[in-house]
Amino acid sequence: MSATTAPVSTAPIAGAQDPEQALETLTALVRDDLEACNRLIVERMQSPVALIPQLAAHLVAAGGKRIRPLLTLAAARLCGHRGGRHVALAACVEFIHTATLLHDDVVDESALRRGAPSANAVFGNKPSVLVGDFLFARAFQIMVADGSLRVLDILATASATIAEGEVLQLVTQNDTATTEDQYLQVIEGKTAALFAAATEVGAVVADRPQAEAEALREYGRSLGVAFQLVDDALDYSASQAALGKTVGDDFREGKITLPVLLAFNSAGEEEKVFWRRVLEEREQAEGDLEKAIALMQSRGTLEATIERARLYGNRALDALRIFPDGPERRALAGIVEFCIARAR
Amino acid sequence: MSATTAPVSTAPIAGAQDPEQALETLTALVRDDLEACNRLIVERMQSPVALIPQLAAHLVAAGGKRIRPLLTLAAARLCGHRGGRHVALAACVEFIHTATLLHDDVVDESALRRGAPSANAVFGNKPSVLVGDFLFARAFQIMVADGSLRVLDILATASATIAEGEVLQLVTQNDTATTEDQYLQVIEGKTAALFAAATEVGAVVADRPQAEAEALREYGRSLGVAFQLVDDALDYSASQAALGKTVGDDFREGKITLPVLLAFNSAGEEEKVFWRRVLEEREQAEGDLEKAIALMQSRGTLEATIERARLYGNRALDALRIFPDGPERRALAGIVEFCIARAR
C-alpha cells in the first residue's frame, strides 16, 4: 500500500502544512491538555527524597519537544475522547521515555542531552539509574490508577520491547557484520515501540474499535522508525554541524546505524579497513569523522537513509486514512512531515 | 504489642522450629509451587535477544535463597489459595528483586554477588542496567496477564518505594549526620517494601479480607526490616569473616548502617575523627576495618542492631497471630527465626 494508490484524501494527509510549523500546530491544538499533562508530570515526579524531583526536573526542565505525549493527546482527540484520562496516560508515556533517556545516557556515557549537560554528567550515574527506576515505577502507578489493563498491557509490553532493542543495540555496537534486519529490530525496539504505544493508547482510552487502535499503532510505529532513521542520518549531517549541533556521537561510540551500514556494505576492501578500524576497533583519529561523512556522501547513504525514512513516513500517513479529515488528522500527518523535514 | 503479652498461640509461633532448618521447612512445604515458579522464571526471562537470558541466567543460576517468592507462595497457601496465580506472582516478585539487584550492583560497583562474580563484573554495567529494565517490564507483563489491578498497585507502589529507598541510601552515604529515622526509611524502602508486597500479594490472590492482607503486609514489612538489620550487622561480623565470607563491603562504600550510626553517635571526639575519615572522606588504610569492628564491639552496637532486629521479628510474629496454627503459619514464623539466627 502506498500513498499514491489510495483512493481518497491523499491531499490533506500528505504535505498539507508547512513541515516546520507542524509541531507548533500540533502543540497549539492540544495546548490545554499538554499544560495539564506538564502539571501532572511535575506533580507526580515529587518524592520525599528530594534528589528524585531535582534530578527529574533537570531533564524535564531541559524541555524536549514532548513529541510522545503530544501523540497520545492528539490520537485520543482524533478518536473523539472527551474525558481526561489521556492526560494521565500521556504523562506515563513521558515518564517511561524519561526513564529510558536516563538509563541510555548512563549506558552511552553521554555528557550532553538536548544541548545541556546530561543528568548523569551533573548528578552521576548512580542516581540516574535509580531515578529512572523510580519514574518507570511511577508510570505504572499512574496507569494502575487509570485502571485499564489494556493500557497497562500496551505500555508494559512496549517497555520490555524498548529494553530488548537497547540490549540488541549494545550487542551490535562495533560489529560491522550487523544486518539491516538487526538494525531495524534495534530501532523498532528502542524508538518505534514507544511511539506505537503512545498513539495506540489514544484509541484505547477513547474506546474505539480495534481497527482504529491498530491504525494508530501502525501510524506511531512507522513514524517512530522514520524519526529514528532521520536521527541516525542527522548524526552525520554537515548542515547540523554548521548549525552548531553535535554530530558524530554515534560514530564515536561505534554504533552501527543505517548510513554506516550501507556505506560499509558498498565499500571496497580499503574502505572496509577504514570502517573496521574506526567502528570495530574504535581507533579514531582527527579527521576520521570527516572522512566517514565524505565516504557516506560519495555513496549516497545519507540520502538513502532519508529515503527509507520517507517510505516509513508514507506508511504512517497511509495508516491515518481510516480517520476522517480534520484538524487532528492534519496535525498528526504534519508531524510525519516535520520528522522527515528535520533532515534538510 | 509484644509477643509475650499476646494471649494465645505464643508457643507455636515463636521458636517452634530449629531456625537453621526453617528455610528448608518452608521450601519443602511449597516445593511443587516453587519448582513451577522456577520454571516460569526461566521461561519468561527468554528473549530473541540472546544476551538477555544469558545475563539473567547468570543471576538466577547463581541461586539465592528465593526468600521473596517463597514468602508469596507460603502466604497464598496460608490464606487458603488453591489456584495457580500465586506461582506467576511469585515469579514477578523475583523478577523485580533481580532487577533491583542488577541495578544495585551497578550503583555499588560490586564485583561479587552471592559469592560469585556479579553480572556487571562479567557482562559490564551497560547490559546490567538494560536487562534490569527488561526484567522489571516483564514482571509487569506477567501481572497484567494475571489481571488484578490490586496486585499491580501493590507491586508498582513497592517498586517506586524501593527506588526511593535506594536514592535515599545514596544521599545518606558517607554522611555521619544521618539519623536513625533516615536509616530506617532507607531499609524500609530498599528491603522491607518488597517483602511486604510479596506477602500481601499472597492474601490478595486468595481473595481474603483486608485484615488478613494487612496482617501479611505487616509480617513482610517487619521481617524485611529485621532481615536488613541482620544483614547490616553481618557486614561487620568477625564470625562471618572466620567462615570465609566477605565482610566490610558497607564499610568500604561508606554506607551509614545502624551498627555504624550507633557507634558514631556514642563515640568520643577522637573516635568521631576516625569515623569521619573512613566513612565521609573514605580514606581507609589497612587495619581500619578491624578498628571499626573493635569500636563497634566495645560499644555493643552489633548486639544492639541484632536486638533491634529481634523487636521487628517479634512484630512479624505478632502479625501472624490472626491466622490459625498450621504448617504454613509455623513455616512463616520459622523464617523470622531463621533471619535473626543468621546473626549468630
XYZ file of C-alpha atoms in Angstrom:
688
model
C 0.000 0.000 0.000
C 1.466 3.358 -0.996
C 0.139 6.869 -0.649
C -0.437 7.233 -4.347
C -2.734 4.216 -4.773
C -5.122 5.189 -2.008
C -8.372 6.455 -3.446
C -9.252 9.230 -1.050
C -7.886 12.078 0.997
C -4.372 11.994 -0.354
C -4.053 15.739 -0.488
C -4.984 16.715 3.060
C -2.842 13.970 4.567
C 0.428 14.489 2.818
C 2.078 17.869 2.817
C -0.921 19.959 3.773
C 1.159 22.038 6.142
C 4.467 23.731 6.391
C 6.565 20.986 7.987
C 8.486 23.500 10.071
C 5.227 24.641 11.664
C 3.734 21.186 12.183
C 4.990 20.699 15.713
C 3.682 24.108 16.744
C 0.362 23.358 15.082
C 0.011 20.080 16.970
C 1.084 21.704 20.230
C -1.448 24.508 19.772
C -4.201 22.001 19.004
C -3.848 20.229 22.362
C -2.393 23.113 24.359
C -4.727 22.804 27.369
C -4.208 19.064 27.586
C -0.454 19.454 27.240
C -0.372 22.028 30.018
C -2.411 19.690 32.221
C -0.004 16.897 31.317
C 3.020 19.041 32.196
C 1.476 19.920 35.553
C 0.799 16.257 36.248
C 4.366 15.352 35.317
C 5.760 17.840 37.828
C 3.231 16.752 40.476
C 3.881 13.024 40.086
C 7.686 13.230 39.961
C 7.651 14.530 43.553
C 9.032 12.396 46.365
C 10.054 12.934 49.982
C 13.555 12.069 48.716
C 14.476 15.483 47.345
C 17.114 14.272 44.897
C 14.419 12.496 42.854
C 12.466 15.597 41.773
C 15.744 17.550 41.485
C 17.198 15.086 39.021
C 13.918 14.535 37.190
C 13.423 18.300 36.879
C 16.826 18.617 35.281
C 15.590 16.529 32.367
C 12.002 17.769 32.365
C 13.003 21.411 32.644
C 15.534 20.931 29.836
C 12.415 20.757 27.719
C 12.415 18.409 24.858
C 9.635 18.562 22.329
C 7.263 16.267 24.256
C 6.532 14.500 20.960
C 5.385 11.243 22.555
C 2.831 12.689 24.994
C 1.667 15.065 22.230
C 0.981 11.995 20.081
C -1.086 10.400 22.851
C -3.081 13.578 23.370
C -3.718 14.120 19.654
C -4.546 10.450 18.994
C -7.095 10.465 21.822
C -8.728 13.581 20.383
C -8.661 12.142 16.879
C -10.651 9.230 18.322
C -13.146 11.578 19.930
C -12.045 11.083 23.543
C -13.534 13.844 25.654
C -12.592 12.813 29.201
C -9.285 13.496 30.959
C -7.710 10.039 31.035
C -5.461 10.723 28.059
C -3.660 13.451 30.025
C -2.534 10.984 32.710
C -1.553 8.410 30.131
C 0.437 10.970 28.148
C 2.331 11.673 31.378
C 3.018 7.918 31.742
C 4.423 7.827 28.224
C 6.723 10.758 29.021
C 7.826 9.164 32.326
C 8.747 5.939 30.543
C 10.574 7.950 27.875
C 12.431 9.954 30.527
C 13.405 6.769 32.375
C 14.866 5.317 29.180
C 16.761 8.570 28.477
C 18.304 8.472 31.953
C 19.393 4.873 31.503
C 20.544 5.461 27.906
C 22.787 8.303 28.944
C 24.364 6.097 31.611
C 24.810 3.273 29.103
C 26.195 5.583 26.411
C 28.248 7.596 28.909
C 26.738 10.704 27.358
C 27.850 14.087 28.627
C 25.153 16.057 26.814
C 21.391 15.723 26.354
C 19.372 18.259 24.381
C 22.409 20.525 24.271
C 22.751 20.712 28.074
C 24.848 18.591 30.431
C 23.153 15.202 30.858
C 21.722 14.112 34.226
C 24.470 11.540 34.650
C 27.081 14.238 33.978
C 25.553 16.544 36.616
C 24.333 14.077 39.266
C 26.367 10.947 38.475
C 25.427 7.570 37.056
C 24.078 6.131 40.284
C 21.131 8.449 40.904
C 20.416 8.450 37.152
C 19.884 4.684 37.208
C 17.742 4.821 40.347
C 15.645 7.848 39.394
C 14.997 6.135 36.049
C 13.679 3.168 38.015
C 11.539 5.475 40.116
C 9.959 7.183 37.087
C 9.298 3.847 35.467
C 7.540 2.542 38.593
C 5.655 5.806 38.976
C 4.371 5.499 35.387
C 2.885 2.125 36.310
C 1.318 3.575 39.449
C -0.427 6.212 37.312
C -1.629 3.552 34.871
C -2.984 1.455 37.746
C -4.924 4.487 38.987
C -6.302 4.902 35.451
C -7.478 1.322 35.736
C -7.203 -0.064 32.187
C -5.490 -3.444 31.954
C -5.282 -2.968 28.197
C -3.311 0.254 28.579
C -1.077 -1.444 31.153
C -0.516 -4.284 28.712
C 0.410 -1.933 25.872
C 2.897 0.064 27.919
C 4.388 -2.894 29.823
C 4.972 -4.677 26.521
C 6.430 -1.533 24.973
C 8.775 -1.194 27.955
C 10.043 -4.755 27.563
C 10.489 -4.215 23.812
C 12.431 -0.994 24.394
C 14.837 -2.840 26.708
C 15.249 -5.618 24.139
C 16.040 -3.048 21.432
C 18.569 -1.332 23.666
C 20.307 -4.599 24.525
C 20.400 -5.585 20.845
C 21.927 -2.194 20.091
C 24.672 -2.929 22.607
C 25.268 -6.347 21.060
C 25.520 -4.972 17.519
C 27.620 -1.979 18.555
C 31.077 -2.093 16.966
C 30.031 -5.034 14.778
C 30.150 -4.247 11.062
C 28.570 -7.646 10.334
C 25.270 -6.276 11.689
C 22.477 -6.780 9.157
C 19.858 -4.264 8.070
C 17.258 -6.519 9.687
C 19.064 -6.339 13.010
C 19.375 -2.578 12.705
C 15.647 -2.303 12.034
C 14.946 -4.544 15.018
C 17.026 -2.194 17.177
C 15.164 0.946 16.146
C 11.754 -0.743 16.184
C 12.557 -1.578 19.805
C 14.379 1.430 21.129
C 12.245 4.071 19.406
C 9.209 2.829 17.469
C 7.749 0.679 20.273
C 7.029 3.686 22.492
C 5.731 5.825 19.593
C 3.385 2.942 18.680
C 2.210 2.521 22.275
C 1.768 6.289 22.708
C -0.624 6.541 19.758
C -2.422 3.227 20.332
C -3.251 4.279 23.876
C -5.074 7.275 22.403
C -7.553 4.981 20.628
C -7.861 2.691 23.642
C -8.884 5.465 26.074
C -11.500 6.585 23.553
C -12.877 3.026 23.495
C -12.679 2.884 19.709
C -12.872 -0.288 17.570
C -9.768 -2.449 17.251
C -9.177 -1.291 13.655
C -8.612 2.281 14.830
C -6.300 1.172 17.634
C -4.313 -0.842 15.106
C -4.219 2.027 12.620
C -2.908 4.419 15.269
C -0.401 1.807 16.408
C 0.838 1.430 12.830
C 0.996 5.215 12.461
C 3.095 5.510 15.629
C 5.339 2.599 14.780
C 6.116 3.850 11.259
C 6.567 7.395 12.478
C 8.962 6.126 15.150
C 11.072 4.244 12.621
C 11.145 7.290 10.327
C 12.066 9.510 13.271
C 14.998 7.310 14.247
C 16.234 6.906 10.669
C 16.358 10.686 10.333
C 18.095 10.978 13.708
C 20.686 8.480 12.576
C 21.295 10.444 9.373
C 21.458 13.763 11.260
C 24.285 12.417 13.395
C 26.471 12.663 10.248
C 24.932 15.791 8.788
C 27.242 18.573 7.696
C 24.351 21.046 7.866
C 23.710 20.099 11.506
C 27.374 20.690 12.264
C 27.092 24.082 10.535
C 24.192 24.918 12.895
C 26.467 24.235 15.864
C 24.737 20.967 16.763
C 26.710 17.953 17.889
C 27.432 15.400 15.211
C 29.383 12.176 15.352
C 28.083 10.820 18.683
C 27.095 7.520 17.074
C 30.420 7.421 15.229
C 32.459 7.854 18.398
C 30.518 5.043 20.083
C 30.786 2.781 17.055
C 27.006 2.479 16.744
C 26.016 0.615 13.621
C 23.299 2.783 12.109
C 21.875 2.587 8.587
C 24.068 5.280 6.963
C 27.160 3.461 8.218
C 25.802 0.024 7.410
C 25.037 0.990 3.815
C 28.438 2.640 3.453
C 30.230 -0.407 4.823
C 28.296 -2.832 2.651
C 29.052 -0.891 -0.522
C 32.683 -0.239 0.417
C 35.738 -1.649 -1.339
C 38.346 -3.543 0.671
C 40.361 -0.453 1.511
C 37.330 1.437 2.783
C 36.246 -1.604 4.796
C 39.619 -1.473 6.572
C 38.854 2.136 7.499
C 35.346 1.316 8.794
C 36.590 -1.649 10.794
C 39.313 0.420 12.408
C 37.061 3.295 13.434
C 33.903 1.333 14.331
C 35.054 -2.086 15.476
C 38.410 -1.232 16.998
C 37.284 2.312 17.781
C 40.708 3.629 16.888
C 39.674 7.077 15.789
C 41.995 9.924 14.867
C 41.375 13.521 13.922
C 39.746 13.752 10.522
C 38.170 10.294 10.691
C 34.656 11.617 11.226
C 35.074 13.939 8.254
C 36.372 11.050 6.178
C 33.399 8.901 7.232
C 30.982 11.660 6.246
C 32.726 12.081 2.891
C 32.510 8.336 2.238
C 28.804 8.331 3.083
C 28.225 11.305 0.831
C 30.080 9.666 -2.049
C 27.961 6.516 -1.616
C 24.748 8.470 -1.095
C 23.960 6.596 2.114
C 22.615 9.605 3.990
C 20.113 10.282 1.199
C 19.270 6.567 1.081
C 18.567 6.649 4.813
C 16.292 9.666 4.455
C 14.592 7.965 1.519
C 13.925 4.976 3.740
C 12.510 7.327 6.369
C 10.202 8.742 3.701
C 8.867 5.245 2.965
C 8.054 4.728 6.637
C 6.592 8.224 6.766
C 4.261 7.289 3.903
C 3.192 4.199 5.792
C 2.388 6.387 8.779
C 0.326 8.695 6.574
C -1.481 5.744 4.993
C -2.434 4.438 8.425
C -4.276 7.698 9.106
C -6.568 7.250 6.109
C -9.286 5.427 8.027
C -9.879 8.543 10.115
C -11.990 11.438 8.847
C -10.199 14.584 7.766
C -9.999 17.242 10.451
C -7.511 19.280 12.464
C -6.278 16.275 14.478
C -5.593 14.131 11.440
C -3.912 17.019 9.660
C -1.782 17.721 12.718
C -0.705 14.070 13.034
C 0.087 13.995 9.306
C 2.070 17.179 9.720
C 4.240 15.520 12.374
C 5.323 12.943 9.813
C 6.427 15.751 7.505
C 8.096 17.506 10.407
C 10.116 14.449 11.359
C 11.388 13.976 7.835
C 11.921 17.671 7.155
C 14.394 17.754 10.057
C 16.783 16.051 7.658
C 17.058 19.129 5.476
C 2.277 -5.117 71.374
C 4.947 -7.693 72.168
C 4.995 -11.445 71.771
C 4.758 -12.044 75.500
C 1.550 -10.086 76.110
C -0.486 -11.813 73.401
C -2.980 -14.228 74.932
C -2.843 -17.147 72.508
C -0.591 -19.259 70.375
C 2.679 -17.860 71.636
C 4.378 -21.217 71.683
C 3.773 -22.446 68.148
C 4.626 -19.066 66.615
C 7.898 -18.250 68.268
C 10.724 -20.723 68.257
C 8.749 -23.807 67.328
C 11.413 -24.911 64.922
C 15.136 -25.188 64.592
C 15.951 -21.832 62.970
C 18.661 -23.410 60.831
C 16.074 -25.735 59.319
C 13.329 -23.151 58.858
C 14.223 -22.222 55.287
C 14.319 -25.877 54.277
C 11.000 -26.479 56.014
C 9.362 -23.611 54.146
C 10.915 -24.686 50.853
C 9.705 -28.262 51.362
C 6.194 -27.042 52.192
C 5.761 -25.274 48.841
C 8.184 -27.387 46.805
C 5.863 -28.024 43.842
C 4.867 -24.385 43.634
C 8.475 -23.262 43.886
C 9.511 -25.598 41.094
C 6.668 -24.274 38.948
C 7.798 -20.747 39.812
C 11.399 -21.537 38.866
C 10.260 -22.972 35.526
C 8.176 -19.872 34.868
C 11.119 -17.614 35.728
C 13.320 -19.380 33.177
C 10.520 -19.372 30.591
C 9.660 -15.699 30.975
C 13.245 -14.402 31.015
C 13.646 -15.622 27.425
C 14.012 -13.126 24.593
C 15.093 -13.229 20.948
C 17.976 -11.057 22.154
C 20.206 -13.842 23.498
C 22.208 -11.671 25.894
C 19.072 -11.089 27.995
C 18.512 -14.703 29.112
C 22.297 -15.196 29.320
C 22.724 -12.355 31.757
C 19.530 -13.135 33.660
C 20.564 -16.787 33.960
C 23.864 -15.724 35.483
C 21.974 -14.295 38.432
C 19.151 -16.825 38.513
C 21.504 -19.804 38.205
C 23.704 -18.343 40.941
C 20.818 -19.392 43.137
C 19.958 -17.245 46.023
C 17.501 -18.440 48.581
C 14.380 -17.272 46.726
C 13.087 -15.942 50.042
C 10.725 -13.396 48.481
C 8.885 -15.748 46.096
C 8.804 -18.364 48.875
C 7.019 -15.812 51.041
C 4.431 -15.153 48.333
C 3.827 -18.875 47.842
C 3.531 -19.606 51.569
C 1.358 -16.556 52.267
C -1.055 -17.589 49.492
C -1.293 -21.089 50.951
C -1.730 -19.716 54.458
C -4.728 -17.821 53.077
C -6.148 -20.963 51.518
C -5.398 -20.102 47.882
C -5.715 -23.260 45.818
C -5.337 -21.931 42.245
C -2.065 -21.267 40.418
C -1.983 -17.475 40.297
C 0.415 -17.210 43.221
C 3.106 -19.013 41.194
C 3.120 -16.320 38.498
C 3.061 -13.546 41.077
C 5.937 -15.114 42.997
C 7.887 -15.021 39.716
C 7.033 -11.301 39.362
C 8.357 -10.656 42.853
C 11.610 -12.457 41.996
C 11.930 -10.561 38.674
C 11.553 -7.230 40.450
C 14.076 -8.347 43.067
C 16.526 -9.477 40.362
C 16.126 -6.176 38.514
C 16.960 -4.252 41.687
C 19.998 -6.492 42.336
C 21.304 -5.816 38.824
C 20.894 -2.076 39.281
C 22.260 -2.148 42.842
C 25.418 -3.888 41.732
C 25.946 -1.254 39.052
C 25.308 1.529 41.554
C 27.538 -0.031 44.218
C 30.169 -1.084 41.652
C 30.039 -4.545 43.244
C 32.356 -7.224 41.928
C 30.688 -10.084 43.788
C 27.112 -11.242 44.325
C 26.296 -14.360 46.340
C 29.987 -15.274 46.370
C 30.287 -15.322 42.555
C 31.328 -12.548 40.159
C 28.428 -10.101 39.782
C 26.617 -9.671 36.447
C 28.126 -6.229 35.973
C 31.602 -7.673 36.578
C 31.039 -10.404 33.967
C 28.885 -8.626 31.371
C 29.547 -4.954 32.124
C 27.383 -2.212 33.566
C 25.504 -1.422 30.383
C 23.693 -4.727 29.834
C 23.120 -4.985 33.596
C 21.153 -1.728 33.560
C 19.176 -2.710 30.458
C 18.451 -6.316 31.450
C 17.260 -4.985 34.809
C 14.841 -2.771 32.884
C 13.728 -5.744 30.814
C 13.016 -7.926 33.866
C 11.131 -5.111 35.523
C 8.936 -4.615 32.443
C 8.475 -8.359 32.082
C 7.252 -8.563 35.696
C 4.552 -6.049 34.821
C 3.593 -8.010 31.717
C 3.076 -11.109 33.874
C 0.990 -9.127 36.354
C -1.144 -7.741 33.524
C -1.773 -11.303 32.306
C -2.787 -12.209 35.870
C -5.283 -9.376 35.638
C -5.506 -7.971 39.176
C -5.251 -4.203 39.397
C -4.790 -4.540 43.141
C -1.722 -6.731 42.694
C -0.391 -4.301 40.077
C -0.938 -1.464 42.525
C 0.886 -3.249 45.338
C 3.931 -4.118 43.224
C 4.094 -0.813 41.296
C 3.997 1.064 44.596
C 6.615 -1.244 46.103
C 8.846 -0.649 43.067
C 8.619 3.122 43.447
C 9.315 2.824 47.186
C 12.356 0.624 46.551
C 13.794 3.246 44.190
C 13.135 5.975 46.765
C 14.927 3.925 49.449
C 17.891 3.341 47.147
C 18.183 7.027 46.266
C 17.947 7.983 49.944
C 20.715 5.468 50.659
C 22.894 7.214 48.078
C 22.131 10.596 49.627
C 22.981 9.449 53.160
C 26.069 7.514 52.072
C 29.234 8.987 53.593
C 27.158 11.274 55.802
C 27.654 10.601 59.518
C 24.898 13.123 60.286
C 22.366 10.581 59.004
C 19.662 9.958 61.600
C 18.261 6.624 62.722
C 14.943 7.648 61.179
C 16.607 8.189 57.818
C 18.379 4.848 58.101
C 15.072 3.131 58.849
C 13.471 4.911 55.902
C 16.267 3.559 53.673
C 15.822 -0.060 54.737
C 12.025 0.152 54.772
C 12.338 1.209 51.139
C 15.174 -0.831 49.771
C 14.278 -4.095 51.528
C 11.047 -4.133 53.536
C 8.812 -2.741 50.770
C 9.268 -5.804 48.539
C 8.980 -8.252 51.466
C 5.713 -6.533 52.442
C 4.383 -6.625 48.876
C 5.439 -10.264 48.442
C 3.405 -11.419 51.433
C 0.434 -9.073 50.918
C 0.014 -10.384 47.386
C -0.453 -13.862 48.900
C -3.584 -12.711 50.733
C -4.847 -10.744 47.736
C -4.750 -13.702 45.302
C -6.658 -15.737 47.874
C -9.305 -13.018 47.996
C -9.104 -12.791 51.777
C -10.472 -9.942 53.926
C -8.469 -6.733 54.193
C -7.401 -7.550 57.768
C -5.511 -10.611 56.566
C -3.872 -8.697 53.715
C -2.793 -6.055 56.213
C -1.512 -8.647 58.688
C 0.574 -10.338 55.996
C 1.831 -6.967 54.808
C 2.901 -6.113 58.360
C 4.530 -9.536 58.715
C 6.521 -8.999 55.490
C 7.454 -5.441 56.298
C 8.729 -6.261 59.800
C 10.511 -9.360 58.553
C 12.175 -7.272 55.843
C 13.416 -4.682 58.331
C 14.729 -7.455 60.607
C 16.386 -9.153 57.628
C 18.199 -5.964 56.594
C 19.243 -5.092 60.156
C 20.851 -8.524 60.471
C 22.496 -8.111 57.056
C 23.927 -4.791 58.156
C 25.321 -6.349 61.333
C 26.741 -9.337 59.434
C 28.773 -6.999 57.252
C 30.928 -6.353 60.347
C 30.787 -9.834 61.834
C 34.024 -11.473 62.877
C 32.345 -14.885 62.765
C 31.313 -14.279 59.140
C 34.896 -13.395 58.304
C 36.013 -16.611 60.041
C 33.628 -18.532 57.714
C 35.400 -17.012 54.722
C 32.506 -14.700 53.859
C 33.088 -11.158 52.698
C 32.794 -8.516 55.359
C 33.315 -4.787 55.188
C 31.518 -4.067 51.879
C 29.341 -1.429 53.526
C 32.402 -0.019 55.301
C 34.369 0.382 52.077
C 31.450 2.193 50.450
C 30.865 4.376 53.481
C 27.282 3.179 53.875
C 25.718 4.520 57.019
C 24.099 1.462 58.593
C 22.788 1.110 62.132
C 25.900 -0.503 63.700
C 27.998 2.388 62.394
C 25.434 5.017 63.242
C 25.173 3.825 66.857
C 28.965 3.656 67.126
C 29.384 7.168 65.723
C 26.684 8.646 67.948
C 28.212 7.157 71.104
C 31.803 7.991 70.106
C 34.077 10.474 71.794
C 35.713 13.253 69.751
C 38.754 11.178 68.840
C 36.676 8.250 67.624
C 34.442 10.614 65.650
C 37.555 11.810 63.805
C 38.243 8.190 62.871
C 34.688 7.551 61.668
C 34.608 10.771 59.643
C 37.901 9.919 57.978
C 36.913 6.364 56.972
C 33.233 6.944 56.155
C 32.929 10.542 54.999
C 36.306 11.066 53.405
C 36.655 7.363 52.630
C 40.325 7.496 53.458
C 40.750 3.918 54.558
C 44.026 2.227 55.411
C 44.883 -1.316 56.371
C 43.568 -2.152 59.805
C 40.759 0.422 59.679
C 38.026 -2.195 59.199
C 39.380 -4.141 62.171
C 39.484 -0.977 64.224
C 35.893 -0.166 63.220
C 34.761 -3.654 64.251
C 36.610 -3.336 67.559
C 34.957 0.035 68.238
C 31.533 -1.427 67.462
C 32.211 -4.376 69.723
C 33.343 -2.140 72.567
C 30.151 -0.074 72.190
C 27.958 -3.133 71.746
C 26.422 -1.730 68.558
C 26.335 -5.047 66.685
C 24.354 -6.625 69.526
C 22.120 -3.556 69.683
C 21.427 -3.904 65.974
C 20.526 -7.577 66.359
C 18.356 -6.664 69.334
C 16.516 -4.179 67.140
C 16.088 -6.925 64.527
C 14.581 -9.114 67.245
C 11.993 -6.440 68.031
C 10.970 -6.288 64.386
C 10.992 -10.072 64.268
C 8.549 -10.130 67.170
C 6.309 -7.694 65.331
C 6.356 -10.040 62.353
C 5.414 -12.972 64.587
C 2.634 -10.963 66.206
C 1.173 -10.155 62.832
C 0.747 -13.871 62.149
C -1.486 -14.365 65.208
C -4.748 -13.741 63.372
C -4.115 -16.854 61.274
C -4.870 -20.342 62.585
C -1.965 -22.532 63.614
C -0.811 -24.900 60.894
C 2.234 -25.810 58.830
C 2.149 -22.564 56.789
C 1.995 -20.315 59.816
C 4.712 -22.306 61.543
C 6.878 -22.131 58.438
C 6.426 -18.352 58.123
C 7.211 -17.949 61.829
C 10.275 -20.106 61.340
C 11.559 -17.731 58.659
C 11.610 -14.932 61.213
C 13.758 -17.074 63.480
C 15.939 -18.051 60.539
C 16.584 -14.441 59.562
C 17.626 -13.486 63.052
C 19.590 -16.678 63.723
C 21.851 -15.797 60.775
C 23.421 -13.280 63.127
C 24.935 -15.988 65.276
